[in-house]
JSON list of C-alpha atoms in Angstrom, two decimals:
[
{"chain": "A", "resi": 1, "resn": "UNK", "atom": "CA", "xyz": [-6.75, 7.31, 50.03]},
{"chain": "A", "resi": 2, "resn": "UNK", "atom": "CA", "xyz": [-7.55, 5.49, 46.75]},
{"chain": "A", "resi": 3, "resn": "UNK", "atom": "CA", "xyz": [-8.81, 2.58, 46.89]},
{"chain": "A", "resi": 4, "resn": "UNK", "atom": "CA", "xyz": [-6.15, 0.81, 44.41]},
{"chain": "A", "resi": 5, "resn": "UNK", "atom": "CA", "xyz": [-2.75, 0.65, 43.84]},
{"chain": "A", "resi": 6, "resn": "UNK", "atom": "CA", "xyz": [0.01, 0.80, 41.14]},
{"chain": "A", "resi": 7, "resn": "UNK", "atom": "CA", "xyz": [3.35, -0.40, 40.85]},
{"chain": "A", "resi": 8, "resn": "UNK", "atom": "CA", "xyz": [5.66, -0.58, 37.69]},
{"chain": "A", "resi": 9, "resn": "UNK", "atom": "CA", "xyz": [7.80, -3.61, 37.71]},
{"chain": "A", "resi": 10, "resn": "UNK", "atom": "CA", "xyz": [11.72, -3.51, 36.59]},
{"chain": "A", "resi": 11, "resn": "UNK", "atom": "CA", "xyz": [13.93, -6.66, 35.64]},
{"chain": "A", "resi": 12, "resn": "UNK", "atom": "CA", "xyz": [15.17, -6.99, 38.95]},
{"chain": "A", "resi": 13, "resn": "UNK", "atom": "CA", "xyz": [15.93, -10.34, 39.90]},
{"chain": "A", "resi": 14, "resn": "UNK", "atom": "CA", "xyz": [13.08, -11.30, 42.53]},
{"chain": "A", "resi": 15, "resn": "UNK", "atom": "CA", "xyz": [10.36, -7.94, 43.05]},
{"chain": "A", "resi": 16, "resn": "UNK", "atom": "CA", "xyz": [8.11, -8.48, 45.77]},
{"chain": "A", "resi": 17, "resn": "UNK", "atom": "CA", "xyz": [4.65, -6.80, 45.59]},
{"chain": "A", "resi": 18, "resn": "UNK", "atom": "CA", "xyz": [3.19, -6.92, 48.85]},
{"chain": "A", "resi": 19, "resn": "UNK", "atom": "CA", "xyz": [4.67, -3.64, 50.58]},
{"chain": "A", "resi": 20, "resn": "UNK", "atom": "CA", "xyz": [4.47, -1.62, 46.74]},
{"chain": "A", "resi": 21, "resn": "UNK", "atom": "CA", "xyz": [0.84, -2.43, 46.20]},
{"chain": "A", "resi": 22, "resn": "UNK", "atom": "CA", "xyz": [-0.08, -2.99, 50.33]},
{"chain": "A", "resi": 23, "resn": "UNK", "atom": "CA", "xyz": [-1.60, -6.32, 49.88]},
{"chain": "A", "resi": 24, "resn": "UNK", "atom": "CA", "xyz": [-3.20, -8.01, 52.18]},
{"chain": "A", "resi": 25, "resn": "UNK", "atom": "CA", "xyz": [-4.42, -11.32, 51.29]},
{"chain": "A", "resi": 26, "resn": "UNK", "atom": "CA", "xyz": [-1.81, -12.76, 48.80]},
{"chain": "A", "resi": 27, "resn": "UNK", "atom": "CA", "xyz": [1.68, -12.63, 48.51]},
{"chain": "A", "resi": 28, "resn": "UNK", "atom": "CA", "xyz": [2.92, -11.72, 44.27]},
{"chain": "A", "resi": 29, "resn": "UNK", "atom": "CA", "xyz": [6.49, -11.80, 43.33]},
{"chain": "A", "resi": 30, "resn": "UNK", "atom": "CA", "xyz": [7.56, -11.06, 40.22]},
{"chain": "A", "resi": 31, "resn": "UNK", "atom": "CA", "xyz": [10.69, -13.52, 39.15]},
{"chain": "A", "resi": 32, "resn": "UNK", "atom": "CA", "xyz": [13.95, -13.26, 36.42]},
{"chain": "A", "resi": 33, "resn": "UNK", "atom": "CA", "xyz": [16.17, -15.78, 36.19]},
{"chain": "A", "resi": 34, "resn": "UNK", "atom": "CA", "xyz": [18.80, -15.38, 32.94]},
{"chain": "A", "resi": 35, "resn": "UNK", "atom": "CA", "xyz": [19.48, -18.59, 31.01]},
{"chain": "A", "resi": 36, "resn": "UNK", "atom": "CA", "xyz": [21.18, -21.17, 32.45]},
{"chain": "A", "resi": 37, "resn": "UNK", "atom": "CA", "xyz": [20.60, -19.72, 35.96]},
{"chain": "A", "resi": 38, "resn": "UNK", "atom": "CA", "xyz": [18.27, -21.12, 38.74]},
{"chain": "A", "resi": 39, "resn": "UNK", "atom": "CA", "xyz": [16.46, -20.90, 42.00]},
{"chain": "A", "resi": 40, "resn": "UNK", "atom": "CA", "xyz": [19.41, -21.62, 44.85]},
{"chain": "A", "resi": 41, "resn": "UNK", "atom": "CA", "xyz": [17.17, -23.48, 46.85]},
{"chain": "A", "resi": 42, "resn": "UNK", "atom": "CA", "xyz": [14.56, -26.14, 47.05]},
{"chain": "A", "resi": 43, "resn": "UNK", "atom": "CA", "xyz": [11.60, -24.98, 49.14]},
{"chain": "A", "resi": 44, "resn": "UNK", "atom": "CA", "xyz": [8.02, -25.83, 50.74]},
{"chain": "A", "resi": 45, "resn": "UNK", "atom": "CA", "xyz": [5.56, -24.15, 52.47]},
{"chain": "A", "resi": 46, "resn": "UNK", "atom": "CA", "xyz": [3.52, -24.57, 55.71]},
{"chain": "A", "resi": 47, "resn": "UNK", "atom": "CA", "xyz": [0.22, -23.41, 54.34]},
{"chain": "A", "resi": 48, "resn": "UNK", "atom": "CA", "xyz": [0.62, -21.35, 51.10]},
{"chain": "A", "resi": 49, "resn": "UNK", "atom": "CA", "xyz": [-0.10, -23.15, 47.68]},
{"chain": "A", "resi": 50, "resn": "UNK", "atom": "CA", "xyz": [1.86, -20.88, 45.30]},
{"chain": "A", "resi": 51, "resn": "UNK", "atom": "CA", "xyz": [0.63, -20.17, 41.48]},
{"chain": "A", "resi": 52, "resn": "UNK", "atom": "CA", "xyz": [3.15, -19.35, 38.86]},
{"chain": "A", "resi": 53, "resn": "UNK", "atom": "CA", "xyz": [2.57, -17.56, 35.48]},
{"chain": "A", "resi": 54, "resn": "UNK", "atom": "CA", "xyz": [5.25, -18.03, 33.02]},
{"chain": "A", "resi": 55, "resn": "UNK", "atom": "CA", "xyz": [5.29, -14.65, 31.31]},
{"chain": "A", "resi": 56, "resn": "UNK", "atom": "CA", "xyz": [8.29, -14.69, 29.55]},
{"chain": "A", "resi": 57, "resn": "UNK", "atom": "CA", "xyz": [10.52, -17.19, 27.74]},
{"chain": "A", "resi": 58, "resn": "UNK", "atom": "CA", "xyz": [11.20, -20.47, 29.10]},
{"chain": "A", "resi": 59, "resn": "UNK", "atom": "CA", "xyz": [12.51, -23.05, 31.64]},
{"chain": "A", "resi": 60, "resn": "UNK", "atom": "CA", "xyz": [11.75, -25.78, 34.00]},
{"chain": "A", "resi": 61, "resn": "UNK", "atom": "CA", "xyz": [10.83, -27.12, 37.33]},
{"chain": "A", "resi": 62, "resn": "UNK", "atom": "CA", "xyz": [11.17, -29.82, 39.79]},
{"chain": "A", "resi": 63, "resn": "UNK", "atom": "CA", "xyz": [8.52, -30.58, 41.88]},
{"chain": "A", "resi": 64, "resn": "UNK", "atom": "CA", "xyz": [8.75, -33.56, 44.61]},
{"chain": "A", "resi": 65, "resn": "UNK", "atom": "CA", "xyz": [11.64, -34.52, 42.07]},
{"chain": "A", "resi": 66, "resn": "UNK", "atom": "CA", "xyz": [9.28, -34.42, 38.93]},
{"chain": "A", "resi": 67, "resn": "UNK", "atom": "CA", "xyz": [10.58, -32.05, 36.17]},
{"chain": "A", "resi": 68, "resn": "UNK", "atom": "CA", "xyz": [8.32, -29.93, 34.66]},
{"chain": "A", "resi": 69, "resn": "UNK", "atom": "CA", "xyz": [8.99, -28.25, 31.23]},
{"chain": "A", "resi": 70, "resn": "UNK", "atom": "CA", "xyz": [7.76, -24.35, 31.02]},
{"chain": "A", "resi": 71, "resn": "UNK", "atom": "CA", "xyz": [7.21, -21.99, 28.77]},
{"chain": "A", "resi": 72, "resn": "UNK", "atom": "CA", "xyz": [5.89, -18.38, 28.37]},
{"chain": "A", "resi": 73, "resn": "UNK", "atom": "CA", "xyz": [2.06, -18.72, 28.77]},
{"chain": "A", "resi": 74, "resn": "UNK", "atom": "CA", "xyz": [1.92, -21.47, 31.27]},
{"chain": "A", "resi": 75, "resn": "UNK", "atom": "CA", "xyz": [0.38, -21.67, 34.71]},
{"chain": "A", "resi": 76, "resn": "UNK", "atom": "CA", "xyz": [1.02, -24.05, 37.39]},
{"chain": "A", "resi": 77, "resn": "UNK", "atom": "CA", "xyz": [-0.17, -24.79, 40.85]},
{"chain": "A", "resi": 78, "resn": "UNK", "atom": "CA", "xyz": [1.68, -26.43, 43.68]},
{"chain": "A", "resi": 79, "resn": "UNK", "atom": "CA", "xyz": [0.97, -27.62, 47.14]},
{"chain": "A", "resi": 80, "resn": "UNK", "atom": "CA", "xyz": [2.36, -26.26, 50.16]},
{"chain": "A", "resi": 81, "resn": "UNK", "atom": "CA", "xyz": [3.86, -29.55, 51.24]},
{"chain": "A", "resi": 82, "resn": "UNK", "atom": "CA", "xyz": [6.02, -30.06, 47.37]},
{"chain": "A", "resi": 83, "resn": "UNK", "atom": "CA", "xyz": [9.53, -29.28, 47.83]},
{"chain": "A", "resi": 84, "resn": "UNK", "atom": "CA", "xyz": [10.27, -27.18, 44.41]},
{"chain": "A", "resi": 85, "resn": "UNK", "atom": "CA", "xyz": [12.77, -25.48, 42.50]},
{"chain": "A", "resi": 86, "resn": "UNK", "atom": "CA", "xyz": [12.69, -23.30, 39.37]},
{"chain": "A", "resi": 87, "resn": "UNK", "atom": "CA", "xyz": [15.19, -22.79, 36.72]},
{"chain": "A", "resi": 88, "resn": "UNK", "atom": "CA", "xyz": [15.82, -20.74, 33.34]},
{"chain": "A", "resi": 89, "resn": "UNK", "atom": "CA", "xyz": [16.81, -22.87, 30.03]},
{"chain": "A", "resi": 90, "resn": "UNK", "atom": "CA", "xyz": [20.55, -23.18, 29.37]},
{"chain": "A", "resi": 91, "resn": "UNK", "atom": "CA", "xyz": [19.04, -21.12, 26.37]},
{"chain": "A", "resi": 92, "resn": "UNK", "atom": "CA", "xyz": [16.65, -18.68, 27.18]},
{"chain": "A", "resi": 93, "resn": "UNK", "atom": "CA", "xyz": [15.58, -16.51, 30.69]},
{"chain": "A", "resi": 94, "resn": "UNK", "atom": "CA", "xyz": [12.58, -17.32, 32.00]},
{"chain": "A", "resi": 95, "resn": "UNK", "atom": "CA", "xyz": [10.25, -14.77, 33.88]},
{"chain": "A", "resi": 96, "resn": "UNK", "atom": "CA", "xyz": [7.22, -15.60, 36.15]},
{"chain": "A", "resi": 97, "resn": "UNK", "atom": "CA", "xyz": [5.03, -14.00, 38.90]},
{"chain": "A", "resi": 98, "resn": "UNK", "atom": "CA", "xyz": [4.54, -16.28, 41.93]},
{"chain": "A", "resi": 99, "resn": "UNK", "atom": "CA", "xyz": [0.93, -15.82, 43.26]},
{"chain": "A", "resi": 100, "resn": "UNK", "atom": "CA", "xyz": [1.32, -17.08, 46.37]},
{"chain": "A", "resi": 101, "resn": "UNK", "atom": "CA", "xyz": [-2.58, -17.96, 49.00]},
{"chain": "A", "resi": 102, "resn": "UNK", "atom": "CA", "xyz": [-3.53, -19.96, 52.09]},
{"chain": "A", "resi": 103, "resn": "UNK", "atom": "CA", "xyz": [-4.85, -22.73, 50.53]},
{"chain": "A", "resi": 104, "resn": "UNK", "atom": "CA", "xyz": [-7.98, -24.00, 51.03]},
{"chain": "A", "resi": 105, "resn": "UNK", "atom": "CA", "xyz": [-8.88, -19.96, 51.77]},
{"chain": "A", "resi": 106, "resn": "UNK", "atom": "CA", "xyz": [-10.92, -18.54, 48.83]},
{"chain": "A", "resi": 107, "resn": "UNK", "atom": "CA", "xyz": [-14.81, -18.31, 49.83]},
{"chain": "A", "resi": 108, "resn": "UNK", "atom": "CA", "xyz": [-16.42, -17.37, 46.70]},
{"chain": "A", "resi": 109, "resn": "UNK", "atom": "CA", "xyz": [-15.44, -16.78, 43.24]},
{"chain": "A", "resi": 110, "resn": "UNK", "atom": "CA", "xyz": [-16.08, -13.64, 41.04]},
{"chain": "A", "resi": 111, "resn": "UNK", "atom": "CA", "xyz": [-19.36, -14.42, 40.58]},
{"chain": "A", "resi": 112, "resn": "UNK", "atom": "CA", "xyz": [-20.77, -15.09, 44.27]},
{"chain": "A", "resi": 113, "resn": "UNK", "atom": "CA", "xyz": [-18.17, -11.80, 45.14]},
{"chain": "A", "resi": 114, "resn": "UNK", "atom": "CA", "xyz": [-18.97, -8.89, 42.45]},
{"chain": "A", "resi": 115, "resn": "UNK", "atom": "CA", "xyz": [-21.23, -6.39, 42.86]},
{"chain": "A", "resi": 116, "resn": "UNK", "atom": "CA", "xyz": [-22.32, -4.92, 40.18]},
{"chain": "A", "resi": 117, "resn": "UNK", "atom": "CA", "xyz": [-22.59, -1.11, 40.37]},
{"chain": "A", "resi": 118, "resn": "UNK", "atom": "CA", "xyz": [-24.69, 1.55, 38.68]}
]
């Protein structure tokens, strides 16, 4: 078994990563909403903070009833405990990958965890 894994991504509406890549210690969806369109939901989390990477076009979210203007090439981090909700400009789709961790989990950082092979 190799000891990575590959995936191309389509313009589905929500693609989740973890069972197409077998992840084990984050959760990565990739996210299209068209223009005008949004999230149907307002959610939290018990103990995930959740990253987002704006990789396409543009949009907005509230967070604990704050709204956030984004645009392709932005990154954002949110608590657990922040009830949020993401939408596409009336205008323009918006695509992001939600990275989502335990928070509070990572031990070390590239640095203190590479290895550097010869």
């Amino acid at each position: 078994m190799a000891n990575f894994s590959k995936v191309s991504v389509a313009s589905d509406a929500r693609i989740e990563l973890h069972d197409q890549l077998s992840l084990t210690g984050a959760e990565v969806s990739i996210n299209n909403l068209p223009a005008g369109a949004g999230v149907p939901f307002v959610h939290s989390h018990k103990k995930n903070e959740e990253i987002y990477a704006i990789l396409a076009g543009k949009g907005r979210a509230v967070i604990d009833g704050e709204t956030i203007e984004l645009a392709a090439g932005d990154w954002i981090r949110v608590s657990p405990a922040a009830k949020r909700q993401f939408f596409a400009s009336e205008d323009s789709a918006v695509s992001f990958a939600c990275i989502q961790v335990k928070e509070n989990s990572l031990e070390g950082y590239t640095q203190d965890d590479a290895v550097i092979e010869s």
